[in-house]
């Protein structure tokens, strides 16, 4: 069974407020998976500031920098408050957030430094967005955009956006299945028969 360093976690506060963290440890295999498990534990140390994406990311960078020992991690954090109809987003060297709103798909970038570069780094910019019924957000790692076809071309953000646009009304689970199916179709048969 393959293991890796892609990771996600939820920080629920109440029925109207929740944080979503996605992270990607550089590398593969057991070492990356072990670091992903450290991130899961570290999330508990920043749960008290869940409503502040910049504080969540700077706190995780501070806690993880020593154990990472030079290993790098990208991360993205999205805070949703449906009662106040607002979303806050920040990232650490991570691919952009995709937001579908009123028939338009856009990339939201708000990046600071990767975890593990500088322990004292705490300048993670936060993007504030209003949210409305029907808005959809997609957090992902480069594990979605990097797979290559037989010509060596990456799946890329444009292919991902095409799948999202083509399936805009699908429930989240079905959209996820369709993205994975598109990636499997993109890759050579020998890469997908593992």
PDB file of N, CA, C and O in Angstrom, residues 21 23 35 38-39 41-43 45-46 49 52-77 90-93 112-124:
ATOM      1  N   UNK A  21      -7.777  22.367   7.001  1.00  0.00           N
ATOM      2  CA  UNK A  21      -6.340  22.418   6.737  1.00  0.00           C
ATOM      3  C   UNK A  21      -5.978  21.321   5.751  1.00  0.00           C
ATOM      4  O   UNK A  21      -6.382  20.168   5.912  1.00  0.00           O
ATOM      5  N   UNK A  23      -2.365  19.908   3.834  1.00  0.00           N
ATOM      6  CA  UNK A  23      -0.910  20.049   3.822  1.00  0.00           C
ATOM      7  C   UNK A  23      -0.295  18.983   2.924  1.00  0.00           C
ATOM      8  O   UNK A  23      -0.894  17.931   2.688  1.00  0.00           O
ATOM      9  N   UNK A  35       5.740  12.613   9.033  1.00  0.00           N
ATOM     10  CA  UNK A  35       5.619  14.058   9.229  1.00  0.00           C
ATOM     11  C   UNK A  35       4.152  14.475   9.161  1.00  0.00           C
ATOM     12  O   UNK A  35       3.704  15.315   9.947  1.00  0.00           O
ATOM     13  N   UNK A  38       2.726  13.992  12.419  1.00  0.00           N
ATOM     14  CA  UNK A  38       3.134  15.055  13.346  1.00  0.00           C
ATOM     15  C   UNK A  38       2.267  16.297  13.164  1.00  0.00           C
ATOM     16  O   UNK A  38       1.927  16.976  14.134  1.00  0.00           O
ATOM     17  N   UNK A  39       1.908  16.589  11.917  1.00  0.00           N
ATOM     18  CA  UNK A  39       1.052  17.746  11.653  1.00  0.00           C
ATOM     19  C   UNK A  39      -0.302  17.556  12.328  1.00  0.00           C
ATOM     20  O   UNK A  39      -0.840  18.487  12.928  1.00  0.00           O
ATOM     21  N   UNK A  41      -1.007  16.004  15.050  1.00  0.00           N
ATOM     22  CA  UNK A  41      -0.853  16.294  16.477  1.00  0.00           C
ATOM     23  C   UNK A  41      -0.673  17.801  16.684  1.00  0.00           C
ATOM     24  O   UNK A  41      -1.267  18.399  17.589  1.00  0.00           O
ATOM     25  N   UNK A  42       0.124  18.437  15.829  1.00  0.00           N
ATOM     26  CA  UNK A  42       0.396  19.874  15.966  1.00  0.00           C
ATOM     27  C   UNK A  42      -0.856  20.721  15.788  1.00  0.00           C
ATOM     28  O   UNK A  42      -0.959  21.804  16.370  1.00  0.00           O
ATOM     29  N   UNK A  43      -1.806  20.247  15.004  1.00  0.00           N
ATOM     30  CA  UNK A  43      -3.054  21.000  14.789  1.00  0.00           C
ATOM     31  C   UNK A  43      -3.744  21.274  16.120  1.00  0.00           C
ATOM     32  O   UNK A  43      -4.331  22.345  16.318  1.00  0.00           O
ATOM     33  N   UNK A  45      -2.461  22.076  18.835  1.00  0.00           N
ATOM     34  CA  UNK A  45      -1.833  23.202  19.530  1.00  0.00           C
ATOM     35  C   UNK A  45      -2.304  24.551  19.005  1.00  0.00           C
ATOM     36  O   UNK A  45      -2.113  25.567  19.667  1.00  0.00           O
ATOM     37  N   UNK A  46      -2.904  24.573  17.814  1.00  0.00           N
ATOM     38  CA  UNK A  46      -3.366  25.838  17.227  1.00  0.00           C
ATOM     39  C   UNK A  46      -4.884  25.924  17.143  1.00  0.00           C
ATOM     40  O   UNK A  46      -5.428  26.897  16.619  1.00  0.00           O
ATOM     41  N   UNK A  49      -6.841  29.156  18.016  1.00  0.00           N
ATOM     42  CA  UNK A  49      -6.870  30.331  17.124  1.00  0.00           C
ATOM     43  C   UNK A  49      -7.423  29.941  15.751  1.00  0.00           C
ATOM     44  O   UNK A  49      -7.050  30.529  14.734  1.00  0.00           O
ATOM     45  N   UNK A  52      -8.338  32.374  12.879  1.00  0.00           N
ATOM     46  CA  UNK A  52      -7.300  33.252  12.328  1.00  0.00           C
ATOM     47  C   UNK A  52      -6.310  32.415  11.514  1.00  0.00           C
ATOM     48  O   UNK A  52      -5.348  31.860  12.065  1.00  0.00           O
ATOM     49  N   UNK A  53      -6.533  32.300  10.199  1.00  0.00           N
ATOM     50  CA  UNK A  53      -5.649  31.462   9.379  1.00  0.00           C
ATOM     51  C   UNK A  53      -4.171  31.814   9.481  1.00  0.00           C
ATOM     52  O   UNK A  53      -3.321  30.926   9.492  1.00  0.00           O
ATOM     53  N   UNK A  54      -3.840  33.095   9.570  1.00  0.00           N
ATOM     54  CA  UNK A  54      -2.441  33.486   9.696  1.00  0.00           C
ATOM     55  C   UNK A  54      -1.821  32.949  10.971  1.00  0.00           C
ATOM     56  O   UNK A  54      -0.684  32.467  10.975  1.00  0.00           O
ATOM     57  N   UNK A  55      -2.580  33.004  12.071  1.00  0.00           N
ATOM     58  CA  UNK A  55      -2.080  32.490  13.353  1.00  0.00           C
ATOM     59  C   UNK A  55      -1.975  30.972  13.329  1.00  0.00           C
ATOM     60  O   UNK A  55      -1.037  30.400  13.898  1.00  0.00           O
ATOM     61  N   UNK A  56      -2.915  30.308  12.675  1.00  0.00           N
ATOM     62  CA  UNK A  56      -2.857  28.847  12.563  1.00  0.00           C
ATOM     63  C   UNK A  56      -1.578  28.438  11.838  1.00  0.00           C
ATOM     64  O   UNK A  56      -0.826  27.580  12.309  1.00  0.00           O
ATOM     65  N   UNK A  57      -1.307  29.074  10.700  1.00  0.00           N
ATOM     66  CA  UNK A  57      -0.130  28.685   9.913  1.00  0.00           C
ATOM     67  C   UNK A  57       1.172  29.067  10.607  1.00  0.00           C
ATOM     68  O   UNK A  57       2.121  28.271  10.621  1.00  0.00           O
ATOM     69  N   UNK A  58       1.244  30.264  11.191  1.00  0.00           N
ATOM     70  CA  UNK A  58       2.490  30.631  11.875  1.00  0.00           C
ATOM     71  C   UNK A  58       2.721  29.744  13.092  1.00  0.00           C
ATOM     72  O   UNK A  58       3.852  29.353  13.387  1.00  0.00           O
ATOM     73  N   UNK A  59       1.638  29.364  13.796  1.00  0.00           N
ATOM     74  CA  UNK A  59       1.767  28.454  14.929  1.00  0.00           C
ATOM     75  C   UNK A  59       2.256  27.089  14.502  1.00  0.00           C
ATOM     76  O   UNK A  59       3.136  26.499  15.146  1.00  0.00           O
ATOM     77  N   UNK A  60       1.710  26.561  13.407  1.00  0.00           N
ATOM     78  CA  UNK A  60       2.160  25.259  12.908  1.00  0.00           C
ATOM     79  C   UNK A  60       3.613  25.323  12.454  1.00  0.00           C
ATOM     80  O   UNK A  60       4.393  24.411  12.718  1.00  0.00           O
ATOM     81  N   UNK A  61       3.995  26.394  11.777  1.00  0.00           N
ATOM     82  CA  UNK A  61       5.391  26.537  11.343  1.00  0.00           C
ATOM     83  C   UNK A  61       6.329  26.532  12.544  1.00  0.00           C
ATOM     84  O   UNK A  61       7.353  25.858  12.530  1.00  0.00           O
ATOM     85  N   UNK A  62       5.956  27.261  13.586  1.00  0.00           N
ATOM     86  CA  UNK A  62       6.793  27.347  14.787  1.00  0.00           C
ATOM     87  C   UNK A  62       6.924  25.977  15.465  1.00  0.00           C
ATOM     88  O   UNK A  62       8.010  25.543  15.818  1.00  0.00           O
ATOM     89  N   UNK A  63       5.799  25.276  15.620  1.00  0.00           N
ATOM     90  CA  UNK A  63       5.792  23.967  16.300  1.00  0.00           C
ATOM     91  C   UNK A  63       6.530  22.912  15.485  1.00  0.00           C
ATOM     92  O   UNK A  63       7.230  22.064  16.037  1.00  0.00           O
ATOM     93  N   UNK A  64       6.392  22.968  14.168  1.00  0.00           N
ATOM     94  CA  UNK A  64       6.926  21.897  13.315  1.00  0.00           C
ATOM     95  C   UNK A  64       8.365  22.108  12.840  1.00  0.00           C
ATOM     96  O   UNK A  64       9.015  21.145  12.432  1.00  0.00           O
ATOM     97  N   UNK A  65       8.862  23.324  12.887  1.00  0.00           N
ATOM     98  CA  UNK A  65      10.168  23.603  12.274  1.00  0.00           C
ATOM     99  C   UNK A  65      11.288  22.709  12.797  1.00  0.00           C
ATOM    100  O   UNK A  65      12.067  22.162  12.015  1.00  0.00           O
ATOM    101  N   UNK A  66      11.397  22.536  14.103  1.00  0.00           N
ATOM    102  CA  UNK A  66      12.468  21.679  14.639  1.00  0.00           C
ATOM    103  C   UNK A  66      12.283  20.218  14.233  1.00  0.00           C
ATOM    104  O   UNK A  66      13.223  19.591  13.721  1.00  0.00           O
ATOM    105  N   UNK A  67      11.096  19.627  14.426  1.00  0.00           N
ATOM    106  CA  UNK A  67      10.938  18.216  14.031  1.00  0.00           C
ATOM    107  C   UNK A  67      11.080  17.969  12.525  1.00  0.00           C
ATOM    108  O   UNK A  67      11.419  16.868  12.125  1.00  0.00           O
ATOM    109  N   UNK A  68      10.837  18.992  11.705  1.00  0.00           N
ATOM    110  CA  UNK A  68      10.935  18.790  10.255  1.00  0.00           C
ATOM    111  C   UNK A  68      12.368  18.531   9.801  1.00  0.00           C
ATOM    112  O   UNK A  68      12.581  17.866   8.789  1.00  0.00           O
ATOM    113  N   UNK A  69      13.349  19.066  10.540  1.00  0.00           N
ATOM    114  CA  UNK A  69      14.778  18.846  10.232  1.00  0.00           C
ATOM    115  C   UNK A  69      15.099  19.042   8.748  1.00  0.00           C
ATOM    116  O   UNK A  69      15.653  18.160   8.101  1.00  0.00           O
ATOM    117  N   UNK A  70      14.682  20.185   8.218  1.00  0.00           N
ATOM    118  CA  UNK A  70      14.989  20.499   6.830  1.00  0.00           C
ATOM    119  C   UNK A  70      13.958  20.030   5.827  1.00  0.00           C
ATOM    120  O   UNK A  70      14.023  20.412   4.659  1.00  0.00           O
ATOM    121  N   UNK A  71      13.036  19.190   6.241  1.00  0.00           N
ATOM    122  CA  UNK A  71      11.957  18.756   5.348  1.00  0.00           C
ATOM    123  C   UNK A  71      10.996  19.926   5.161  1.00  0.00           C
ATOM    124  O   UNK A  71      10.771  20.709   6.082  1.00  0.00           O
ATOM    125  N   UNK A  72      10.429  20.076   3.977  1.00  0.00           N
ATOM    126  CA  UNK A  72       9.529  21.194   3.689  1.00  0.00           C
ATOM    127  C   UNK A  72       8.084  20.721   3.578  1.00  0.00           C
ATOM    128  O   UNK A  72       7.814  19.606   3.134  1.00  0.00           O
ATOM    129  N   UNK A  73       7.171  21.602   4.000  1.00  0.00           N
ATOM    130  CA  UNK A  73       5.747  21.290   3.965  1.00  0.00           C
ATOM    131  C   UNK A  73       4.998  22.504   3.431  1.00  0.00           C
ATOM    132  O   UNK A  73       5.223  23.632   3.882  1.00  0.00           O
ATOM    133  N   UNK A  74       4.108  22.286   2.468  1.00  0.00           N
ATOM    134  CA  UNK A  74       3.188  23.345   2.049  1.00  0.00           C
ATOM    135  C   UNK A  74       1.856  23.083   2.750  1.00  0.00           C
ATOM    136  O   UNK A  74       1.535  21.946   3.102  1.00  0.00           O
ATOM    137  N   UNK A  75       1.097  24.153   2.960  1.00  0.00           N
ATOM    138  CA  UNK A  75      -0.185  24.003   3.642  1.00  0.00           C
ATOM    139  C   UNK A  75      -1.129  25.111   3.209  1.00  0.00           C
ATOM    140  O   UNK A  75      -0.698  26.184   2.775  1.00  0.00           O
ATOM    141  N   UNK A  76      -2.413  24.855   3.352  1.00  0.00           N
ATOM    142  CA  UNK A  76      -3.446  25.862   3.099  1.00  0.00           C
ATOM    143  C   UNK A  76      -4.509  25.704   4.173  1.00  0.00           C
ATOM    144  O   UNK A  76      -4.824  24.581   4.588  1.00  0.00           O
ATOM    145  N   UNK A  77      -5.053  26.827   4.610  1.00  0.00           N
ATOM    146  CA  UNK A  77      -6.062  26.806   5.676  1.00  0.00           C
ATOM    147  C   UNK A  77      -7.221  27.720   5.296  1.00  0.00           C
ATOM    148  O   UNK A  77      -7.026  28.888   4.960  1.00  0.00           O
ATOM    149  N   UNK A  90      -5.545  31.446   4.018  1.00  0.00           N
ATOM    150  CA  UNK A  90      -4.116  31.710   3.978  1.00  0.00           C
ATOM    151  C   UNK A  90      -3.392  30.416   3.617  1.00  0.00           C
ATOM    152  O   UNK A  90      -3.928  29.325   3.825  1.00  0.00           O
ATOM    153  N   UNK A  91      -2.178  30.562   3.088  1.00  0.00           N
ATOM    154  CA  UNK A  91      -1.429  29.372   2.673  1.00  0.00           C
ATOM    155  C   UNK A  91       0.060  29.558   2.918  1.00  0.00           C
ATOM    156  O   UNK A  91       0.552  30.673   3.085  1.00  0.00           O
ATOM    157  N   UNK A  92       0.750  28.432   2.934  1.00  0.00           N
ATOM    158  CA  UNK A  92       2.203  28.386   3.108  1.00  0.00           C
ATOM    159  C   UNK A  92       2.794  27.659   1.906  1.00  0.00           C
ATOM    160  O   UNK A  92       2.927  26.434   1.918  1.00  0.00           O
ATOM    161  N   UNK A  93       3.076  28.409   0.837  1.00  0.00           N
ATOM    162  CA  UNK A  93       3.681  27.820  -0.358  1.00  0.00           C
ATOM    163  C   UNK A  93       2.827  26.775  -1.038  1.00  0.00           C
ATOM    164  O   UNK A  93       3.346  25.831  -1.625  1.00  0.00           O
ATOM    165  N   UNK A 112       2.367  32.542   2.089  1.00  0.00           N
ATOM    166  CA  UNK A 112       3.575  32.854   2.830  1.00  0.00           C
ATOM    167  C   UNK A 112       4.570  31.730   2.584  1.00  0.00           C
ATOM    168  O   UNK A 112       4.381  30.883   1.705  1.00  0.00           O
ATOM    169  N   UNK A 113       5.605  31.676   3.381  1.00  0.00           N
ATOM    170  CA  UNK A 113       6.694  30.716   3.210  1.00  0.00           C
ATOM    171  C   UNK A 113       6.294  29.292   3.625  1.00  0.00           C
ATOM    172  O   UNK A 113       5.499  29.101   4.540  1.00  0.00           O
ATOM    173  N   UNK A 114       6.871  28.316   2.940  1.00  0.00           N
ATOM    174  CA  UNK A 114       6.705  26.908   3.306  1.00  0.00           C
ATOM    175  C   UNK A 114       7.096  26.682   4.763  1.00  0.00           C
ATOM    176  O   UNK A 114       7.981  27.374   5.291  1.00  0.00           O
ATOM    177  N   UNK A 115       6.480  25.697   5.423  1.00  0.00           N
ATOM    178  CA  UNK A 115       6.909  25.308   6.766  1.00  0.00           C
ATOM    179  C   UNK A 115       8.288  24.665   6.659  1.00  0.00           C
ATOM    180  O   UNK A 115       8.568  23.915   5.739  1.00  0.00           O
ATOM    181  N   UNK A 116       9.128  24.930   7.649  1.00  0.00           N
ATOM    182  CA  UNK A 116      10.431  24.295   7.717  1.00  0.00           C
ATOM    183  C   UNK A 116      11.568  25.126   7.164  1.00  0.00           C
ATOM    184  O   UNK A 116      12.720  24.717   7.251  1.00  0.00           O
ATOM    185  N   UNK A 117      11.271  26.291   6.587  1.00  0.00           N
ATOM    186  CA  UNK A 117      12.330  27.135   6.049  1.00  0.00           C
ATOM    187  C   UNK A 117      12.906  28.021   7.154  1.00  0.00           C
ATOM    188  O   UNK A 117      14.106  28.047   7.377  1.00  0.00           O
ATOM    189  N   UNK A 118      12.022  28.751   7.852  1.00  0.00           N
ATOM    190  CA  UNK A 118      12.436  29.628   8.951  1.00  0.00           C
ATOM    191  C   UNK A 118      11.454  29.476  10.104  1.00  0.00           C
ATOM    192  O   UNK A 118      10.281  29.825   9.972  1.00  0.00           O
ATOM    193  N   UNK A 119      11.886  28.981  11.251  1.00  0.00           N
ATOM    194  CA  UNK A 119      10.988  28.750  12.386  1.00  0.00           C
ATOM    195  C   UNK A 119      10.271  30.004  12.858  1.00  0.00           C
ATOM    196  O   UNK A 119       9.134  29.943  13.310  1.00  0.00           O
ATOM    197  N   UNK A 120      10.919  31.146  12.752  1.00  0.00           N
ATOM    198  CA  UNK A 120      10.339  32.382  13.265  1.00  0.00           C
ATOM    199  C   UNK A 120       9.422  33.078  12.260  1.00  0.00           C
ATOM    200  O   UNK A 120       8.827  34.109  12.559  1.00  0.00           O
ATOM    201  N   UNK A 121       9.286  32.535  11.061  1.00  0.00           N
ATOM    202  CA  UNK A 121       8.461  33.184  10.036  1.00  0.00           C
ATOM    203  C   UNK A 121       7.001  33.177  10.464  1.00  0.00           C
ATOM    204  O   UNK A 121       6.443  32.149  10.824  1.00  0.00           O
ATOM    205  N   UNK A 122       6.362  34.356  10.434  1.00  0.00           N
ATOM    206  CA  UNK A 122       4.957  34.420  10.844  1.00  0.00           C
ATOM    207  C   UNK A 122       4.137  35.395  10.005  1.00  0.00           C
ATOM    208  O   UNK A 122       3.130  35.922  10.445  1.00  0.00           O
ATOM    209  N   UNK A 123       4.567  35.625   8.767  1.00  0.00           N
ATOM    210  CA  UNK A 123       3.860  36.575   7.898  1.00  0.00           C
ATOM    211  C   UNK A 123       3.030  35.832   6.848  1.00  0.00           C
ATOM    212  O   UNK A 123       3.367  35.823   5.671  1.00  0.00           O
ATOM    213  N   UNK A 124       1.958  35.233   7.297  1.00  0.00           N
ATOM    214  CA  UNK A 124       1.057  34.536   6.389  1.00  0.00           C
ATOM    215  C   UNK A 124      -0.132  35.444   6.100  1.00  0.00           C
ATOM    216  O   UNK A 124      -0.985  35.647   6.964  1.00  0.00           O
TER     217      UNK A 124
END
